[in-house]
PDB file of C-alpha atoms in Angstrom:
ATOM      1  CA  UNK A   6       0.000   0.000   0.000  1.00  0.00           C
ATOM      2  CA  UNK A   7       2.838   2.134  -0.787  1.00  0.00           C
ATOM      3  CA  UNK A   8       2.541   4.699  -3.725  1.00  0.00           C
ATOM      4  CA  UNK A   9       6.475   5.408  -3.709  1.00  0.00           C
ATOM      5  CA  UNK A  10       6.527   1.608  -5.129  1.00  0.00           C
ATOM      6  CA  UNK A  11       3.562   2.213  -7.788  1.00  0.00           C
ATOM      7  CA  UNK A  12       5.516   5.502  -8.635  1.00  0.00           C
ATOM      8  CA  UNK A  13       8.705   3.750  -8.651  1.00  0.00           C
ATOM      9  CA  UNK A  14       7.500   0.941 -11.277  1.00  0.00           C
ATOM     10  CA  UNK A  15       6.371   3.652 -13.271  1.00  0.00           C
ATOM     11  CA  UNK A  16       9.506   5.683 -12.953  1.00  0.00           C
ATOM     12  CA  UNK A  17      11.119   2.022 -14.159  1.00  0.00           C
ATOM     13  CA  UNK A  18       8.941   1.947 -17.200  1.00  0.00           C
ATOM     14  CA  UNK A  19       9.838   5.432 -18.224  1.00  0.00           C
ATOM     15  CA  UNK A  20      13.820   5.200 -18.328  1.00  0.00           C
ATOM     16  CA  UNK A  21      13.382   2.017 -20.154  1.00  0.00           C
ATOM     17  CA  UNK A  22      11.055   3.070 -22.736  1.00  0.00           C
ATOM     18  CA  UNK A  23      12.667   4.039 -26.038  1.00  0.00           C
ATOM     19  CA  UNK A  24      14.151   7.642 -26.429  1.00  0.00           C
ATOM     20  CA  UNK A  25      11.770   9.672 -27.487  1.00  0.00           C
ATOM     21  CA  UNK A  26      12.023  12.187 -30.411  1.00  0.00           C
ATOM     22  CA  UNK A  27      10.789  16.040 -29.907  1.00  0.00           C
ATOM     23  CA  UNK A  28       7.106  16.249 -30.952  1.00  0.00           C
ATOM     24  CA  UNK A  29       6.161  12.776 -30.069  1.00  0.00           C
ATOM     25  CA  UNK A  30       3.677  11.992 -27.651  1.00  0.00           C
ATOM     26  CA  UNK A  31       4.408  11.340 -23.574  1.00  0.00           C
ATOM     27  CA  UNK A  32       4.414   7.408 -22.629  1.00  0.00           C
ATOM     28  CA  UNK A  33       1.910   6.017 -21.106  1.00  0.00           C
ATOM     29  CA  UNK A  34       4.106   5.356 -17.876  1.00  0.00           C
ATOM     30  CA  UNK A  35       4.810   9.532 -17.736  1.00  0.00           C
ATOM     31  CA  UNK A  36       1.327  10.368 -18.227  1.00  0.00           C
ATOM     32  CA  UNK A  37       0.960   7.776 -14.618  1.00  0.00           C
ATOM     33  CA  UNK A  38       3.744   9.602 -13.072  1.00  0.00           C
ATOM     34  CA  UNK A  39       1.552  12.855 -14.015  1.00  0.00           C
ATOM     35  CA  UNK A  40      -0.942  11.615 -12.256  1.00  0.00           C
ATOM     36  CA  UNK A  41       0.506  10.520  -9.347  1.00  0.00           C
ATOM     37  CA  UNK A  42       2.396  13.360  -8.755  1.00  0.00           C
ATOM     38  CA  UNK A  43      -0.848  15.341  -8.291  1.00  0.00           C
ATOM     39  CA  UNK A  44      -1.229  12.871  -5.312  1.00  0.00           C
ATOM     40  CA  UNK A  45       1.472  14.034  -3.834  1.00  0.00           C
ATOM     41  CA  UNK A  46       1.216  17.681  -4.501  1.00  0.00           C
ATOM     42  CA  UNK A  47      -1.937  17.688  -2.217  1.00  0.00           C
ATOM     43  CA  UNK A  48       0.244  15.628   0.505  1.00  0.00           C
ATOM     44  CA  UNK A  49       2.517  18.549   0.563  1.00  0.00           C
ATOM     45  CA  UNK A  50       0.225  20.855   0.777  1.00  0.00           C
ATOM     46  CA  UNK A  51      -1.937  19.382   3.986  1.00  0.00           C
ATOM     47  CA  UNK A  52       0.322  17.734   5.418  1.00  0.00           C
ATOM     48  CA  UNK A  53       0.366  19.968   8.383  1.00  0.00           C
ATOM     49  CA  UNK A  54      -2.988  19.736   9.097  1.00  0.00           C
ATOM     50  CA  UNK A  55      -4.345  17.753  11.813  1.00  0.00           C
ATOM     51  CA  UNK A  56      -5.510  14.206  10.998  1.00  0.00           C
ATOM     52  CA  UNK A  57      -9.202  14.934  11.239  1.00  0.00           C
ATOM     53  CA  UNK A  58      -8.793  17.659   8.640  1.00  0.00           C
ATOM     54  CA  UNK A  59      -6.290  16.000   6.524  1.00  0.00           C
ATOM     55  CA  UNK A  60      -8.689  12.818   6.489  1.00  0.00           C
ATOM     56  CA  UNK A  61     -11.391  15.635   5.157  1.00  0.00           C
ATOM     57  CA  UNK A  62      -9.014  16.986   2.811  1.00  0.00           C
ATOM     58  CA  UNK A  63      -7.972  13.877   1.360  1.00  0.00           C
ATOM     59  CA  UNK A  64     -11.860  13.017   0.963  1.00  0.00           C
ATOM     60  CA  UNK A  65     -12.351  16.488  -0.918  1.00  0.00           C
ATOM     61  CA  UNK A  66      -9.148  16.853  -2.941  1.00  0.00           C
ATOM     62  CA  UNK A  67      -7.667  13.168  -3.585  1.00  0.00           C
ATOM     63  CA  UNK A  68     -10.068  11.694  -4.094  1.00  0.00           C
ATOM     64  CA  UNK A  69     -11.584  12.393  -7.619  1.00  0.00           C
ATOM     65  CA  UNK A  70      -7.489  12.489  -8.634  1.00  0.00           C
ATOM     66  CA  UNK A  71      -7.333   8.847  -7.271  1.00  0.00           C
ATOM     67  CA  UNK A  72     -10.937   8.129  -9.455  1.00  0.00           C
ATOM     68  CA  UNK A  73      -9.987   9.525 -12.480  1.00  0.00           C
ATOM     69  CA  UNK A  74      -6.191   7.460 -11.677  1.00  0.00           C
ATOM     70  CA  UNK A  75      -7.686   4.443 -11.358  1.00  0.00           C
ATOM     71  CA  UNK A  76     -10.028   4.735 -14.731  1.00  0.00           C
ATOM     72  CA  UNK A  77      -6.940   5.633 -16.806  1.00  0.00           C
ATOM     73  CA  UNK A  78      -4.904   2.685 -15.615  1.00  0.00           C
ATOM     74  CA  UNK A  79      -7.884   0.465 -16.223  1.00  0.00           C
ATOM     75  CA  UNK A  80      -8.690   1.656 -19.710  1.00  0.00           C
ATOM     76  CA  UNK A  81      -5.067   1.676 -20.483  1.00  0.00           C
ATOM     77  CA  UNK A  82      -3.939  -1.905 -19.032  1.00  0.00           C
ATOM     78  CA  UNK A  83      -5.325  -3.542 -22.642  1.00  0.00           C
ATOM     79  CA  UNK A  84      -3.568  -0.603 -24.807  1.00  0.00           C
ATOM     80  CA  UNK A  85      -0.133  -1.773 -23.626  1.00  0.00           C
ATOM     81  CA  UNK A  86       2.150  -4.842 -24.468  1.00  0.00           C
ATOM     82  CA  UNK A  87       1.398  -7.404 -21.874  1.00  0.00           C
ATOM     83  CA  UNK A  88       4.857  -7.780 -21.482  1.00  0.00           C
ATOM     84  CA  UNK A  89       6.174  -4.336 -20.821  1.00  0.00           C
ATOM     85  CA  UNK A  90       7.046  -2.831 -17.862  1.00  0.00           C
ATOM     86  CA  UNK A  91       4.172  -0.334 -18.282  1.00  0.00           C
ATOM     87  CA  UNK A  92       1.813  -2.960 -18.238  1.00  0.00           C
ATOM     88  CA  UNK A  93       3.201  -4.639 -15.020  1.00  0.00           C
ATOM     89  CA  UNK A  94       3.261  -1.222 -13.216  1.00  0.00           C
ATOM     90  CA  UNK A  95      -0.330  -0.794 -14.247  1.00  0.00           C
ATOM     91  CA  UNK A  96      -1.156  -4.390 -13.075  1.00  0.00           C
ATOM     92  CA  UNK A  97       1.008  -4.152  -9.838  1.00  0.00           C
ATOM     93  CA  UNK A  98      -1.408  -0.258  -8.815  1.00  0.00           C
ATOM     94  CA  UNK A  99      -4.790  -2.040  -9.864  1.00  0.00           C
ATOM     95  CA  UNK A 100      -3.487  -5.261  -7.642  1.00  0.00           C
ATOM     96  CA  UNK A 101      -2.454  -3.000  -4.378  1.00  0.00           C
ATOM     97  CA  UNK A 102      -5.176  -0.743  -5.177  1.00  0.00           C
ATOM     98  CA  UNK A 103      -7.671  -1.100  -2.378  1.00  0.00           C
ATOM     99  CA  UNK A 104      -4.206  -1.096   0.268  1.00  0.00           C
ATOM    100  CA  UNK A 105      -3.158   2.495  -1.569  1.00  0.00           C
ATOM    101  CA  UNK A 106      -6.465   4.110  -1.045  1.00  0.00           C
ATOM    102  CA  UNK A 107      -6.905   2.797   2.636  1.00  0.00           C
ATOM    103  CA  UNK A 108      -4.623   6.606   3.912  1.00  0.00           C
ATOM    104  CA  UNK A 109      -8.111   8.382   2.407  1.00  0.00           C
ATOM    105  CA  UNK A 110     -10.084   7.044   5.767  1.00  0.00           C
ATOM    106  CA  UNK A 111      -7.201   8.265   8.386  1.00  0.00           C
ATOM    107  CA  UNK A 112      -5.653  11.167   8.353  1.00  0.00           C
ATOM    108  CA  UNK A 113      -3.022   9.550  10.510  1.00  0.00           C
ATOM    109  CA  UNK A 114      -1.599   7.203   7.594  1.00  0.00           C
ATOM    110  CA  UNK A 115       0.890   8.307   5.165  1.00  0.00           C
ATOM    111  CA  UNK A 116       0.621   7.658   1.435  1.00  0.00           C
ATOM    112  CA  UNK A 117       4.222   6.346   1.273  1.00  0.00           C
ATOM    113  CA  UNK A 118       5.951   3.729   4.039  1.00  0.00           C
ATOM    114  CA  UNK A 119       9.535   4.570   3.202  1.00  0.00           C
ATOM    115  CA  UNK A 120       9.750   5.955   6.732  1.00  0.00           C
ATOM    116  CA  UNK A 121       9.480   2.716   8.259  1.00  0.00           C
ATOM    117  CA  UNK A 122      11.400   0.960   5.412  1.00  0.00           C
ATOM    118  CA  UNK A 123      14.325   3.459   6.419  1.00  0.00           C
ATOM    119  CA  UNK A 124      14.059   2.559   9.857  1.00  0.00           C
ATOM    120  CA  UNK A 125      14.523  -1.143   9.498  1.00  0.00           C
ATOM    121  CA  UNK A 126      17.345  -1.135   6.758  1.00  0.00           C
ATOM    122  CA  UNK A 127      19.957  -1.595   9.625  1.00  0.00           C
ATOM    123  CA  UNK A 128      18.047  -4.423  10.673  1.00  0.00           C
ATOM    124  CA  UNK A 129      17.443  -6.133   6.918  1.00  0.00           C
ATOM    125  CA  UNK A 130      21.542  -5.051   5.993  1.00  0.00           C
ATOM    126  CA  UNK A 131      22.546  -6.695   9.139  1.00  0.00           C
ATOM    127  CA  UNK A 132      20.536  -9.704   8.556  1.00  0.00           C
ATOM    128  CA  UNK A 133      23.322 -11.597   7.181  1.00  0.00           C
ATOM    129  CA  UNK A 134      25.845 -10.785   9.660  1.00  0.00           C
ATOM    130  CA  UNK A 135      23.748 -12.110  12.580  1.00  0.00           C
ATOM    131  CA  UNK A 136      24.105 -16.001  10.905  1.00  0.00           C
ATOM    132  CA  UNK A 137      27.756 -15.516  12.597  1.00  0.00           C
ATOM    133  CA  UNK A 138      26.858 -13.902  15.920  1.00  0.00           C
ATOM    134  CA  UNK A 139      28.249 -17.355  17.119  1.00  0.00           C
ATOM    135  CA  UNK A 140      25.665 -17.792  20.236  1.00  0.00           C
ATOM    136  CA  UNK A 141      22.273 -16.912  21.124  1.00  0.00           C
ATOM    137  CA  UNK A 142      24.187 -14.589  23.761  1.00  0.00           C
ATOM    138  CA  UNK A 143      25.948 -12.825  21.578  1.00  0.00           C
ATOM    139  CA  UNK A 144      22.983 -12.325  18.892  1.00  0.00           C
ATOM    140  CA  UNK A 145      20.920 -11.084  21.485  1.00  0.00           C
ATOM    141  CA  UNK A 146      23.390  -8.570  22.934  1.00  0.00           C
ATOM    142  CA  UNK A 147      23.583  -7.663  19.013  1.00  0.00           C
ATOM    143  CA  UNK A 148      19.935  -7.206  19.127  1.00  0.00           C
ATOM    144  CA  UNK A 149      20.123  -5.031  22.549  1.00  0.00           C
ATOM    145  CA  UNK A 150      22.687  -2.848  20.843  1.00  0.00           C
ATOM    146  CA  UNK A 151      21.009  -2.503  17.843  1.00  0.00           C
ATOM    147  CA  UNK A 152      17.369  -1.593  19.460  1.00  0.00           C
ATOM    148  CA  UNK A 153      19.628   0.932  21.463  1.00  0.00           C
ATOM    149  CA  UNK A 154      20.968   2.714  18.904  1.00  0.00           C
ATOM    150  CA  UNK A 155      17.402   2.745  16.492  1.00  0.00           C
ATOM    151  CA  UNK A 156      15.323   3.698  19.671  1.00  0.00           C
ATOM    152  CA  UNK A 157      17.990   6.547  20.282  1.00  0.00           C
ATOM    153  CA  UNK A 158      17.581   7.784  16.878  1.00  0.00           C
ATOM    154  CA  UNK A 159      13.965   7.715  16.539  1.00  0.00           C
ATOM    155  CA  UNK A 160      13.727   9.758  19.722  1.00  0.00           C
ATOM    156  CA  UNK A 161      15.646  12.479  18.216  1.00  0.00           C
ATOM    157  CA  UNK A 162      19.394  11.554  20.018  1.00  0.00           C
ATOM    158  CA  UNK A 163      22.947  10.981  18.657  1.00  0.00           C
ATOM    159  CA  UNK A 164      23.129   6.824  19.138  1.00  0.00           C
ATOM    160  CA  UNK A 165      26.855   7.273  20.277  1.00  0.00           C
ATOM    161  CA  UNK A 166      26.260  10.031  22.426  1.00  0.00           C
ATOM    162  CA  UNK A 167      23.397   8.406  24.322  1.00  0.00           C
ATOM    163  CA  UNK A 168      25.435   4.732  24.492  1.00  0.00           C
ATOM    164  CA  UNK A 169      27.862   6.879  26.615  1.00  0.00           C
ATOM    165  CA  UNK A 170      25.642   8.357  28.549  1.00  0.00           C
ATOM    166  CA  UNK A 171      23.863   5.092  29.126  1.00  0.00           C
ATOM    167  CA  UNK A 172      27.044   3.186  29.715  1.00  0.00           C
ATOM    168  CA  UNK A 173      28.674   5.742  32.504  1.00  0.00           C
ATOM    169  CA  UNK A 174      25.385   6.078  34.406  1.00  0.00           C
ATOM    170  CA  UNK A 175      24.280   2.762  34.189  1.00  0.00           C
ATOM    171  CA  UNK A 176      26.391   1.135  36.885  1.00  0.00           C
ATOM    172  CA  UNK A 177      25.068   3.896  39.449  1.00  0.00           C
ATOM    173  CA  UNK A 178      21.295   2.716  38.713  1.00  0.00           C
ATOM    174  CA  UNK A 179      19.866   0.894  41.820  1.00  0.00           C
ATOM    175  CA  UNK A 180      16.175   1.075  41.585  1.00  0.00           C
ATOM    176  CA  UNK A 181      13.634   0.221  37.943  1.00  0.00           C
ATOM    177  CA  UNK A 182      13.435   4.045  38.373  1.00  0.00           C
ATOM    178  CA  UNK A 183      16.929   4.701  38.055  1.00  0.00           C
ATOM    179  CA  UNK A 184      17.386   2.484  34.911  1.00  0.00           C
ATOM    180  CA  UNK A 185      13.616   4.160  33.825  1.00  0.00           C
ATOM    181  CA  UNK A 186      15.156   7.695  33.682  1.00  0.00           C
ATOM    182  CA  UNK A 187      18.217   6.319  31.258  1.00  0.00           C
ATOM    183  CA  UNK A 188      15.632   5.220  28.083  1.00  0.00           C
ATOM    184  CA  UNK A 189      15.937   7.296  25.486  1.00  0.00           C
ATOM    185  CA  UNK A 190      12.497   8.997  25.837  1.00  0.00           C
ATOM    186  CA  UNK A 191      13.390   9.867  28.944  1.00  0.00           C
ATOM    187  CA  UNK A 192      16.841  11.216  28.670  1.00  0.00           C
ATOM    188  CA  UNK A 193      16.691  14.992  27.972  1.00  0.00           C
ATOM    189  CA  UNK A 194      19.874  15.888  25.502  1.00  0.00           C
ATOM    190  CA  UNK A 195      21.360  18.214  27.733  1.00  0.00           C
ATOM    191  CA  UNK A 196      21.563  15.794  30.427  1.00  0.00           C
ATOM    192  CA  UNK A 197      23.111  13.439  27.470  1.00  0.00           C
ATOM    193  CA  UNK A 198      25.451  16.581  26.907  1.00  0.00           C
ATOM    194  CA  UNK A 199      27.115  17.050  30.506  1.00  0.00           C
ATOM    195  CA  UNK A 200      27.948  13.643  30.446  1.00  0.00           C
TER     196      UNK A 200
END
C-alpha cells in the first residue's frame, strides 16, 4: 500500500522506454507519473494539518485524482504490451489498489511507508551478519545494541552520544526508576550533553 513503489514501477517503465524524439507523444508510464504526482502535490500541501482535517481533505481533494487514476490505468492496461514494464506497473497499482487508497479514511496514515522501510534497513543489511553472531548470547546482545541505537535515533538523540551516557550512568542505577530515567524517551539531551 505504498505509492512510492507504484511511482517507482512507473519511474522504471519510463527510463526504459525508447528515447523519445521532440514532438512525439508522452508514454503512457509519464502520463501515470503525471498523475501521481498530483497525489502528492496535495500531501505537501496538507500535510500539516491535523488528521481529522487532513482525512477531510484527502476526501475532498484526492479523491476524484485517485478516481480519475484508477479509470486511466484500467482503460489503459489492454492498450499496452502485456509484457512491458508499463503494463506490469499498471497491473502491480490495480493489484495494491484497495491497500493504496486505505490513507483516504485516516488522516493519521501516510501515502508512502519509506519511513518505516528506512528505519529497518539496519536491521534487513545486518541480517546476514547475525548467521555468525556465534551464540544466542551474543545475537541477542547484538539485538540489545542494535534496538539501542534505532530507539535513540527515533527519539531524536545521537546513538553514540546516548550509548555513553547510558554506559557511565548505568552502573550507578539501583532502583527500575533509576534504569527508567536512562531510556531514550526519557533522557533529555542536555543531560546526554554534561555527560
Amino acid at each position: 500500500g505504498c505509492w512510492d513503489h507504484a511511482r517507482r514501477k512507473f519511474v522504471e517503465a519510463s527510463k526504459a522506454a525508447p528515447v523519445k524524439k521532440k514532438g512525439t507523444k508522452v508514454s503512457k508510464a509519464d502520463v501515470a507519473i503525471g498523475k501521481i504526482r498530483k497525489r502528492y502535490a496535495i500531501e505537501k500541501r496538507i500535510e500539516k494539518l491535523p488528521p481529522e482535517e487532513k482525512t477531510r481533505q484527502r476526501q475532498q481533494l484526492a479523491q476524484p485524482v485517485l478516481d480519475d487514476l484508477k479509470a486511466w490505468l484500467e482503460k489503459n492496461s489492454t492498450r499496452v504490451p502485456r509484457d512491458s514494464l508499463t503494463y506490469k506497473a499498471i497491473q502491480y497499482t490495480l493489484n495494491q489498489w484497495e491497500l493504496l487508497i486505505g490513507y483516504l479514511a485516516d488522516g493519521r496514515l501516510n501515502i508512502s511507508n519509506a519511513l518505516a522501510e528506512n528505519a529497518i534497513r539496519p536491521f534487513a543489511v545486518g541480517r546476514r551478519n547475525w548467521l555468525f553472531a556465534d551464540t544466542p548470547r551474543g545475537a541477542k546482545a547484538s539485538a540489545t545494541i542494535y534496538s539501542l541505537i534505532e530507539t535513540a535515533k527515533a527519539n531524536g538523540l545521537e546513538p553514540f552520544a546516548y550509548l555513553y551516557h547510558v554506559l557511565r550512568h548505568i552502573g550507578g542505577a539501583s532502583t527500575v526508576e533509576d534504569i527508567e530515567a536512562l531510556l531514550p524517551w526519557k533522557t533529555p539531551l542536555k543531560k546526554m550533553q554534561e555527560g
